[in-house]
Amino acid sequence: VRAIQKNKSTNVSREAKQTLNIRRDNEVLCPFWNMSGFDLNEQVNDIDTKYAVPALIELNLDVTLGRKLVNEFEKTCPNRRIVKIESIQNRMLYDSYWSAKKKLINLIGENNLNIKHVYHGTSKLEVLDKVVKEGFRKEFNSTSLYGQGTYFARDAKYSVGRGYCSNKGDIYQILVCAVIMGQSHLGDRDIKLTT
């Protein structure tokens, strides 16, 4: 099935492919996902109104995953305190990640994926909200020191301490993302993304 996808912010349109049969080939989802609203093996034959709607599920800071995320954050940002962790559960974005991961496994092998958990911040809450709904898009980046694209930080202190962090009063928000890195390359300001 072919459809046209249009970004409301930029009015950019592109052809999108919709997959009718969503399967996971024994793929294990993040264990903390709230699966009450998801059946990843169901046949999607009609428009699924919840497919691209993100759910925010609060994680308990005192359980293993919550403690792990807090400890990793505090290693490079010890002067800040985490008050809440929310898991962003967006089926459409997960499907994109899963599909890209499968393609890269076939192209370069699973051992070369180089998946890292890294931090991303933005100074504008409205951009953060768009990322949660639409994923990372080159149109969201207005500062391109190393070329167009999405930038991630290995250390939380970089995302928190340089103004790349959304602020609601004294509460700051950043994302921790599982990113397929592949091979690294130092960019420059003149690099342009064409797709």
JSON list of C-alpha atoms in Angstrom, two decimals, residues 19 32 47-48 51 57 64 79 88 91 102 119 121 125 130-131 146 161 165 181:
[
{"chain": "A", "resi": 19, "resn": "THR", "atom": "CA", "xyz": [3.23, -2.57, 5.79]},
{"chain": "A", "resi": 32, "resn": "PHE", "atom": "CA", "xyz": [9.53, -2.34, 30.35]},
{"chain": "A", "resi": 47, "resn": "ILE", "atom": "CA", "xyz": [-6.10, 2.41, 9.75]},
{"chain": "A", "resi": 48, "resn": "ASP", "atom": "CA", "xyz": [-4.77, 2.07, 13.30]},
{"chain": "A", "resi": 51, "resn": "TYR", "atom": "CA", "xyz": [-0.17, 3.50, 15.61]},
{"chain": "A", "resi": 57, "resn": "ILE", "atom": "CA", "xyz": [4.97, 5.20, 30.71]},
{"chain": "A", "resi": 64, "resn": "THR", "atom": "CA", "xyz": [16.73, -2.49, 38.12]},
{"chain": "A", "resi": 79, "resn": "ASN", "atom": "CA", "xyz": [25.22, 17.58, 40.08]},
{"chain": "A", "resi": 88, "resn": "ILE", "atom": "CA", "xyz": [8.36, 6.69, 25.16]},
{"chain": "A", "resi": 91, "resn": "ARG", "atom": "CA", "xyz": [4.85, 1.79, 17.70]},
{"chain": "A", "resi": 102, "resn": "LYS", "atom": "CA", "xyz": [17.18, -5.71, 10.32]},
{"chain": "A", "resi": 119, "resn": "TYR", "atom": "CA", "xyz": [21.69, 11.40, 25.13]},
{"chain": "A", "resi": 121, "resn": "GLY", "atom": "CA", "xyz": [18.56, 17.33, 24.17]},
{"chain": "A", "resi": 125, "resn": "LEU", "atom": "CA", "xyz": [10.03, 21.81, 24.20]},
{"chain": "A", "resi": 130, "resn": "LYS", "atom": "CA", "xyz": [7.78, 16.57, 17.68]},
{"chain": "A", "resi": 131, "resn": "VAL", "atom": "CA", "xyz": [10.68, 14.13, 18.12]},
{"chain": "A", "resi": 146, "resn": "TYR", "atom": "CA", "xyz": [29.30, 19.20, 11.85]},
{"chain": "A", "resi": 161, "resn": "GLY", "atom": "CA", "xyz": [25.00, 21.68, 30.53]},
{"chain": "A", "resi": 165, "resn": "CYS", "atom": "CA", "xyz": [17.99, 20.72, 27.36]},
{"chain": "A", "resi": 181, "resn": "MET", "atom": "CA", "xyz": [25.92, 4.01, 15.20]}
]
